[in-house]
Short mmCIF file of C-alpha atoms and ligand atoms in Angstrom, two decimals:
data_model
loop_
_atom_site.label_atom_id
_atom_site.label_comp_id
_atom_site.label_asym_id
_atom_site.label_seq_id
_atom_site.Cartn_x
_atom_site.Cartn_y
_atom_site.Cartn_z
CA UNK L 1 -23.53 12.56 -11.79
CA UNK L 2 -21.57 15.02 -9.28
CA UNK L 3 -19.07 16.89 -9.12
CA UNK L 4 -15.72 14.96 -9.52
CA UNK L 5 -15.27 16.30 -5.60
CA UNK L 6 -17.67 15.10 -4.30
CA UNK L 7 -15.89 12.21 -1.91
CA UNK L 8 -14.94 13.23 1.31
CA UNK L 9 -12.36 10.22 3.79
CA UNK L 10 -14.08 10.08 7.03
CA UNK L 11 -12.39 7.40 8.50
CA UNK L 12 -8.59 5.80 8.88
CA UNK L 13 -8.18 3.00 10.94
CA UNK L 14 -5.10 0.08 10.27
CA UNK L 15 -3.20 -2.98 11.81
CA UNK L 16 -0.47 -4.57 12.45
CA UNK L 17 1.30 -8.07 13.04
CA UNK L 18 2.31 -8.38 16.66
CA UNK L 19 5.54 -10.08 15.72
CA UNK L 20 8.73 -7.96 14.76
CA UNK L 21 10.86 -9.43 12.81
CA UNK L 22 14.19 -7.55 13.27
CA UNK L 23 17.65 -7.40 10.50
CA UNK L 24 19.26 -8.68 13.30
CA UNK L 25 17.07 -12.00 13.00
CA UNK L 26 17.34 -11.80 9.37
CA UNK L 27 21.28 -12.16 9.63
CA UNK L 28 20.30 -15.71 11.03
CA UNK L 29 18.44 -16.49 7.85
CA UNK L 30 20.79 -15.96 5.32
CA UNK L 31 24.07 -13.31 4.29
CA UNK L 32 23.20 -9.84 4.88
CA UNK L 33 23.87 -7.47 8.12
CA UNK L 34 21.34 -4.42 9.68
CA UNK L 35 23.91 -1.89 8.13
CA UNK L 36 23.70 -3.13 4.18
CA UNK L 37 19.51 -3.29 5.38
CA UNK L 38 19.98 0.51 6.44
CA UNK L 39 21.84 2.07 4.06
CA UNK L 40 20.18 0.30 0.28
CA UNK L 41 16.43 0.02 2.15
CA UNK L 42 16.29 2.31 5.77
CA UNK L 43 14.49 -0.71 6.96
CA UNK L 44 15.13 -1.52 10.39
CA UNK L 45 12.08 -4.10 11.26
CA UNK L 46 8.40 -5.49 10.13
CA UNK L 47 6.14 -7.45 11.32
CA UNK L 48 5.36 -11.12 10.28
CA UNK L 49 2.00 -12.17 11.17
CA UNK L 50 1.10 -15.48 12.56
CA UNK L 51 0.48 -18.35 10.69
CA UNK L 52 -3.00 -18.83 10.79
CA UNK L 53 -3.67 -14.81 10.80
CA UNK L 54 -5.05 -14.18 7.94
CA UNK L 55 -5.52 -11.63 4.94
CA UNK L 56 -9.09 -10.96 5.94
CA UNK L 57 -8.39 -11.00 9.96
CA UNK L 58 -6.06 -7.98 9.43
CA UNK L 59 -8.29 -6.28 7.03
CA UNK L 60 -10.40 -6.61 8.96
CA UNK L 61 -9.08 -5.49 12.45
CA UNK L 62 -8.30 -2.12 10.26
CA UNK L 63 -11.42 -1.81 8.86
CA UNK L 64 -13.46 -2.00 12.56
CA UNK L 65 -10.91 1.05 13.57
CA UNK L 66 -10.97 2.56 10.39
CA UNK L 67 -15.63 2.55 11.22
CA UNK L 68 -14.88 3.29 14.72
CA UNK L 69 -12.64 6.75 13.77
CA UNK L 70 -15.51 7.63 11.07
CA UNK L 71 -17.77 6.65 14.09
CA UNK L 72 -20.40 4.04 11.39
CA UNK L 73 -21.88 1.14 11.92
CA UNK L 74 -20.89 -1.87 9.64
CA UNK L 75 -24.64 -1.85 8.90
CA UNK L 76 -23.81 2.10 6.92
CA UNK L 77 -21.05 0.49 4.40
CA UNK L 78 -22.45 0.19 1.26
CA UNK L 79 -19.20 -0.96 -1.11
CA UNK L 80 -15.79 -3.12 -0.62
CA UNK L 81 -12.65 -2.50 -1.66
CA UNK L 82 -9.57 -4.64 -0.94
CA UNK L 83 -6.67 -3.67 -2.82
CA UNK L 84 -3.85 -7.55 -2.67
CA UNK L 85 -1.67 -9.17 -3.84
CA UNK L 86 -2.53 -12.03 -0.67
CA UNK L 87 -5.56 -13.06 -0.83
CA UNK L 88 -6.80 -15.91 2.18
CA UNK L 89 -7.94 -17.70 -1.11
CA UNK L 90 -8.11 -17.15 -4.82
CA UNK L 91 -11.20 -17.41 -4.25
CA UNK L 92 -13.91 -16.33 -2.42
CA UNK L 93 -12.53 -13.15 -2.49
CA UNK L 94 -11.06 -10.64 0.41
CA UNK L 95 -13.62 -8.84 0.04
CA UNK L 96 -16.10 -11.19 0.67
CA UNK L 97 -14.61 -12.80 3.93
CA UNK L 98 -14.26 -9.45 5.49
CA UNK L 99 -17.46 -8.39 4.76
CA UNK L 100 -18.53 -11.71 6.69
CA UNK L 101 -16.05 -10.89 9.67
CA UNK L 102 -17.21 -6.82 10.00
CA UNK L 103 -21.16 -7.63 9.79
CA UNK L 104 -21.46 -5.68 6.53
CA UNK L 105 -24.74 -6.88 5.63
CA UNK L 106 -25.37 -4.34 2.66
CA UNK L 107 -22.57 -3.66 1.30
CA UNK L 108 -20.79 -5.36 -2.39
CA UNK L 109 -17.51 -6.63 -2.20
CA UNK L 110 -14.86 -7.57 -4.33
CA UNK L 111 -10.89 -7.22 -4.27
CA UNK L 112 -8.05 -5.68 -6.51
CA UNK L 113 -5.06 -6.52 -8.04
CA UNK L 114 -2.58 -3.93 -9.08
CA UNK L 115 0.06 -4.79 -6.02
CA UNK L 116 1.44 -1.86 -4.34
CA UNK L 117 -0.36 1.03 -6.39
CA UNK L 118 -3.38 -1.36 -5.76
CA UNK L 119 -4.53 1.20 -2.55
CA UNK L 120 -4.20 4.00 -4.86
CA UNK L 121 -5.69 2.14 -7.50
CA UNK L 122 -9.36 0.85 -4.71
CA UNK L 123 -9.61 4.51 -4.19
CA UNK L 124 -9.94 5.82 -6.90
CA UNK L 125 -13.28 2.95 -7.92
CA UNK L 126 -14.81 3.01 -4.65
CA UNK L 127 -14.22 7.43 -5.59
CA UNK L 128 -16.01 6.83 -9.14
CA UNK L 129 -19.06 4.97 -7.75
CA UNK L 130 -19.62 7.67 -5.26
CA UNK L 131 -19.11 10.28 -7.90
CA UNK L 132 -21.24 8.07 -10.36
CA UNK L 133 -24.14 7.90 -7.27
CA UNK L 134 -24.32 4.52 -7.50
CA UNK L 135 -22.70 4.14 -3.35
CA UNK L 136 -22.40 6.80 -0.71
CA UNK L 137 -19.88 4.91 2.12
CA UNK L 138 -17.04 2.83 0.96
CA UNK L 139 -14.56 1.01 3.43
CA UNK L 140 -11.53 0.42 1.36
CA UNK L 141 -8.97 -1.65 2.32
CA UNK L 142 -5.07 -1.78 1.91
CA UNK L 143 -3.51 -5.77 3.13
CA UNK L 144 -1.33 -8.59 2.30
CA UNK L 145 0.51 -10.87 4.25
CA UNK L 146 3.49 -10.56 1.92
CA UNK L 147 5.31 -13.33 4.07
CA UNK L 148 3.31 -15.66 2.40
CA UNK L 149 5.13 -14.91 -0.63
CA UNK L 150 8.43 -15.04 0.39
CA UNK L 151 11.56 -16.48 -0.27
CA UNK L 152 13.34 -17.36 3.29
CA UNK L 153 16.37 -18.07 1.92
CA UNK L 154 16.39 -15.43 -1.03
CA UNK L 155 18.27 -12.32 1.15
CA UNK L 156 17.22 -9.85 -2.60
CA UNK L 157 13.75 -9.90 -1.23
CA UNK L 158 13.12 -11.57 2.32
CA UNK L 159 14.48 -8.00 3.99
CA UNK L 160 12.24 -6.04 1.73
CA UNK L 161 8.57 -7.16 2.69
CA UNK L 162 6.16 -7.44 5.92
CA UNK L 163 2.42 -8.16 6.23
CA UNK L 164 -0.54 -5.68 7.77
CA UNK L 165 -3.67 -3.89 6.76
CA UNK L 166 -4.47 -0.15 6.62
CA UNK L 167 -8.12 0.92 6.45
CA UNK L 168 -10.40 3.95 4.74
CA UNK L 169 -14.29 5.17 4.93
CA UNK L 170 -14.88 7.23 2.42
CA UNK L 171 -17.99 8.69 1.73
CA UNK L 172 -20.07 11.12 -0.99
CA UNK L 173 -20.07 14.56 0.52
CA UNK L 174 -20.66 17.36 -2.09
CA UNK L 175 -19.98 20.44 0.60
CA UNK L 176 -17.01 22.37 -1.31
CA UNK L 177 -15.02 22.65 2.50
CA UNK L 178 -15.72 18.81 3.04
CA UNK L 179 -12.50 17.75 5.81
CA UNK L 180 -10.63 14.10 3.82
CA UNK L 181 -11.79 15.90 0.32
CA UNK L 182 -10.28 13.73 -2.46
CA UNK L 183 -9.21 16.51 -5.22
CA UNK L 184 -7.69 13.85 -7.89
CA UNK L 185 -6.55 10.80 -8.73
CA UNK L 186 -4.56 9.32 -10.86
CA UNK L 187 -2.61 5.93 -11.82
CA UNK L 188 -1.78 4.11 -14.60
CA UNK L 189 0.40 0.72 -15.60
CA UNK L 190 2.50 -0.97 -18.57
CA UNK L 191 2.74 -4.66 -18.34
CA UNK L 192 5.83 -5.14 -21.01
CA UNK L 193 7.68 -4.42 -17.52
CA UNK L 194 5.38 -7.75 -15.42
CA UNK L 195 8.86 -9.55 -16.05
CA UNK L 196 11.12 -7.08 -13.28
CA UNK L 197 8.47 -8.62 -10.58
CA UNK L 198 6.44 -11.21 -10.91
CA UNK L 199 5.43 -14.08 -8.37
CA UNK L 200 6.17 -16.18 -11.31
CA UNK L 201 4.16 -19.49 -9.76
CA UNK L 202 1.29 -20.80 -8.16
CA UNK L 203 -1.82 -19.86 -10.19
CA UNK L 204 -2.62 -20.94 -13.48
CA UNK L 205 0.73 -19.36 -16.28
CA UNK L 206 2.23 -22.55 -13.36
CA UNK L 207 0.26 -24.11 -11.02
CA UNK L 208 1.49 -26.01 -7.58
CA UNK L 209 3.86 -29.71 -8.46
CA UNK L 210 6.07 -30.43 -6.61
CA UNK L 211 9.37 -28.94 -9.20
CA UNK L 212 8.03 -25.35 -8.91
CA UNK L 213 7.76 -25.56 -5.24
CA UNK L 214 10.93 -26.44 -4.55
CA UNK L 215 12.36 -24.08 -7.46
CA UNK L 216 10.28 -21.77 -5.46
CA UNK L 217 8.57 -19.76 -8.30
CA UNK L 218 5.55 -18.97 -5.78
CA UNK L 219 7.21 -16.27 -4.13
CA UNK L 220 8.16 -13.24 -5.48
CA UNK L 221 11.29 -12.48 -7.87
CA UNK L 222 12.03 -8.36 -8.76
CA UNK L 223 15.01 -7.52 -9.99
CA UNK L 224 15.50 -4.31 -7.39
CA UNK L 225 17.72 -1.84 -9.55
CA UNK L 226 15.16 -2.15 -12.59
CA UNK L 227 12.21 -1.27 -10.13
CA UNK L 228 13.76 1.32 -8.42
CA UNK L 229 14.44 4.00 -11.52
CA UNK L 230 11.13 2.83 -12.47
CA UNK L 231 9.61 3.62 -9.67
CA UNK L 232 11.34 6.73 -9.00
CA UNK L 233 10.76 8.33 -12.63
CA UNK L 234 7.08 6.62 -12.60
CA UNK L 235 6.12 8.14 -8.83
CA UNK L 236 7.33 11.95 -10.28
CA UNK L 237 5.28 11.53 -13.41
CA UNK L 238 1.90 10.67 -11.16
CA UNK L 239 2.49 12.61 -8.04
CA UNK L 240 2.82 16.41 -11.24
CA UNK L 241 0.40 14.96 -13.10
CA UNK L 242 -2.24 14.97 -10.14
CA UNK L 243 -1.54 18.26 -8.96
CA UNK L 244 -2.52 19.78 -11.81
CA UNK L 245 -5.44 17.89 -12.14
CA UNK L 246 -6.20 19.22 -8.85
CA UNK L 247 -5.43 22.88 -10.05
CA UNK L 248 -2.24 22.54 -7.38
CA UNK L 249 2.14 22.69 -7.56
CA UNK L 250 3.91 21.29 -5.37
CA UNK L 251 4.43 24.08 -3.69
CA UNK L 252 1.18 24.19 -1.75
CA UNK L 253 2.22 20.44 -1.17
CA UNK L 254 1.94 19.68 2.82
CA UNK L 255 2.75 16.34 3.42
CA UNK L 256 3.81 13.72 0.93
CA UNK L 257 2.87 10.08 2.41
CA UNK L 258 4.10 7.49 -0.20
CA UNK L 259 4.22 4.20 -0.85
CA UNK L 260 6.53 2.27 1.56
CA UNK L 261 9.31 0.89 -0.59
CA UNK L 262 13.08 2.10 0.26
CA UNK L 263 14.30 5.31 1.76
CA UNK L 264 16.63 6.06 -1.15
CA UNK L 265 13.42 6.33 -3.50
CA UNK L 266 11.39 8.61 -1.09
CA UNK L 267 14.02 10.52 -1.05
CA UNK L 268 15.02 11.10 -5.09
CA UNK L 269 11.10 11.81 -5.20
CA UNK L 270 11.10 14.92 -2.52
CA UNK L 271 14.21 16.08 -4.85
CA UNK L 272 13.23 15.59 -8.14
CA UNK L 273 9.46 17.33 -7.13
CA UNK L 274 11.44 20.08 -4.90
CA UNK L 275 9.38 18.49 -1.60
CA UNK L 276 11.40 19.20 1.71
CA UNK L 277 12.51 15.97 2.47
CA UNK L 278 10.79 16.58 6.13
CA UNK L 279 7.70 17.44 4.61
CA UNK L 280 7.32 13.55 3.30
CA UNK L 281 6.20 10.83 6.18
CA UNK L 282 8.41 7.99 6.33
CA UNK L 283 7.94 4.31 8.43
CA UNK L 284 9.23 2.17 6.60
CA UNK L 285 12.04 1.73 9.18
CA UNK L 286 9.03 -0.40 11.44
CA UNK L 287 7.82 -2.51 9.65
CA UNK L 288 8.98 -1.97 5.62
CA UNK L 289 7.02 -2.88 2.08
CA UNK L 290 4.31 -3.99 3.14
CA UNK L 291 2.76 -3.34 -0.76
CA UNK L 292 -1.21 -2.50 -0.84
CA UNK L 293 -0.96 -1.23 3.21
CA UNK L 294 2.06 0.62 3.28
CA UNK L 295 -0.59 4.23 2.31
CA UNK L 296 -3.58 2.74 4.30
CA UNK L 297 -0.96 2.66 6.93
CA UNK L 298 0.48 5.70 6.98
CA UNK L 299 -2.33 7.22 6.45
CA UNK L 300 -3.61 6.32 9.96
CA UNK L 301 0.11 7.02 11.99
CA UNK L 302 0.06 10.49 10.27
CA UNK L 303 -3.52 10.87 11.39
CA UNK L 304 -3.57 9.87 15.17
CA UNK L 305 -0.05 11.06 15.36
CA UNK L 306 -1.65 15.08 14.98
CA UNK L 307 0.34 15.10 12.56
CA UNK L 308 -2.54 15.61 9.80
CA UNK L 309 -4.14 19.03 9.97
CA UNK L 310 -7.38 19.92 8.73
CA UNK L 311 -7.26 21.92 4.89
CA UNK L 312 -3.63 19.63 4.61
CA UNK L 313 -2.96 19.18 0.98
CA UNK L 314 -1.74 14.89 0.56
CA UNK L 315 -0.30 13.69 -1.65
CA UNK L 316 -0.53 10.47 -1.72
CA UNK L 317 2.03 8.09 -4.42
CA UNK L 318 2.63 4.68 -5.04
CA UNK L 319 4.96 1.94 -7.74
CA UNK L 320 4.33 -1.75 -7.77
CA UNK L 321 3.84 -5.34 -9.65
CA UNK L 322 2.65 -5.19 -13.43
CA UNK L 323 4.31 -2.30 -13.14
CA UNK L 324 1.24 -0.09 -12.43
CA UNK L 325 1.20 3.92 -10.79
CA UNK L 326 -1.29 6.24 -9.07
CA UNK L 327 -0.95 9.78 -6.71
CA UNK L 328 -3.81 10.90 -5.18
CA UNK L 329 -4.65 14.90 -3.70
CA UNK L 330 -6.73 15.20 -0.27
CA UNK L 331 -7.29 18.24 0.29
CA UNK L 332 -7.23 16.82 4.67
N1 COA O 401 22.40 -8.25 2.01
C1 COA O 401 23.97 -7.76 1.30
N2 COA O 401 24.52 -8.02 0.27
C2 COA O 401 22.70 -7.85 -0.66
C3 COA O 401 21.38 -8.03 -0.43
C4 COA O 401 21.89 -8.15 1.26
N3 COA O 401 19.81 -8.34 2.10
N4 COA O 401 20.67 -8.45 -1.21
C5 COA O 401 21.32 -8.01 -2.30
N5 COA O 401 22.72 -7.99 -2.15
C6 COA O 401 23.89 -7.99 -2.93
C7 COA O 401 23.66 -7.94 -4.35
O1 COA O 401 23.82 -9.52 -4.22
C8 COA O 401 24.92 -7.29 -4.89
O2 COA O 401 26.23 -8.25 -4.42
P1 COA O 401 26.75 -8.14 -6.61
O3 COA O 401 27.39 -6.95 -6.25
O4 COA O 401 28.44 -8.71 -5.48
O5 COA O 401 26.30 -8.75 -7.23
C9 COA O 401 23.98 -6.03 -4.00
O6 COA O 401 23.93 -6.69 -2.56
C10 COA O 401 23.84 -5.11 -4.65
O7 COA O 401 23.07 -5.51 -5.41
P2 COA O 401 21.09 -4.36 -5.63
O8 COA O 401 20.69 -5.06 -6.58
O9 COA O 401 22.35 -3.59 -6.79
O10 COA O 401 22.13 -3.06 -4.71
P3 COA O 401 20.46 -1.84 -4.69
O11 COA O 401 21.45 -1.02 -4.06
O12 COA O 401 19.83 -1.98 -6.45
O13 COA O 401 19.49 -2.87 -3.35
C11 COA O 401 17.60 -3.15 -3.45
C12 COA O 401 18.23 -3.17 -3.65
C13 COA O 401 15.74 -4.06 -3.38
C14 COA O 401 16.90 -2.49 -2.39
C15 COA O 401 17.00 -1.78 -4.33
O14 COA O 401 17.32 -2.31 -5.55
C16 COA O 401 15.34 -1.80 -3.86
O15 COA O 401 14.87 -0.91 -2.61
N6 COA O 401 14.63 -2.02 -5.41
C17 COA O 401 13.41 -1.41 -6.21
C18 COA O 401 13.03 -2.75 -4.73
C19 COA O 401 11.06 -1.90 -4.91
O16 COA O 401 10.68 -0.54 -4.71
N7 COA O 401 10.40 -2.77 -5.27
C20 COA O 401 9.18 -2.98 -4.44
C21 COA O 401 7.90 -1.61 -5.83
S1 COA O 401 6.32 -2.04 -5.31
#
């Protein structure tokens, strides 16, 4: 077993669908307003995939961009992990479709389901494979077509979500000062709170029937206020734990890249951790909550926009259905 910090992010990529749906567009569907959505969530617009555009299509495009940024070929990959709750199909896995689309003939692929924490669960999983020595170069993706799970008549949820994909390339590197080094990762879950955020129907618990399609059980159901409270508590705890594991303090953090669910959640977390809000990365105004895709998309945008400097300490933190939560510290 190599040392626990032998894993580095060497490339990032993202893909967002072209179609923009604004808050004003949603005013025509449900009883809501741009003012309500903006003040309660910070979201102004979101991207919605084309009908024939799949999660693996978006994931594959993000993957190609990440491979270009890392300067590697598809054949160099030996592991593909896709975090998603909106797979193309129940099976085969979305990772297998990505493998085929990008031509990663030497990789093994599988999916991870941890809702909005999925990308950080996938990163942690890849890190174990790489630190354990059995894999060297991993493609880690968070990709979602949440529009396929939205009830467009439910104003509590339809305003929140969007589609998109982000990807990173993670590689074995045991030099101490390698850029993009993953310094720590923590994750947790509490299945007792599963009922607060779920898609109850459409799988084996409530297989698709005419009646449950009519009653929309196959769409996202959420207790927003309860979810908000747990999100704040768990994201703060996970951040503190990940920093402690890395031997760092909140004052060392140059940029927080949080899961993009609600601007108010991000503000409260920053305040509780004592990190100035200008050191948080926010793009939920443009994309809404894209579940597992939020963090890799934000990381890619932060990197491409020149916001990240070599050596910056990044705190990644997520929370999602399950409930699940996770955090990672990266030395960029
Ligand atoms: N437009 C207008 N009014 C709306 C609305 C909308 N889109 N959605 C809800 N409302 C109404 C509610 O019906 C309620 O009305 P009432 O007081 O007459 O019953 C009122 O606004 C307040 O609703 P509430 O749910 O308490 O609002 P909130 O301030 O908690 O904001 C969320 C709702 C969903 C934005 C917020 O709870 C949230 O972001 N929760 C966490 C979401 C999250 O993190 N999810 C994913 C985790 S991965």
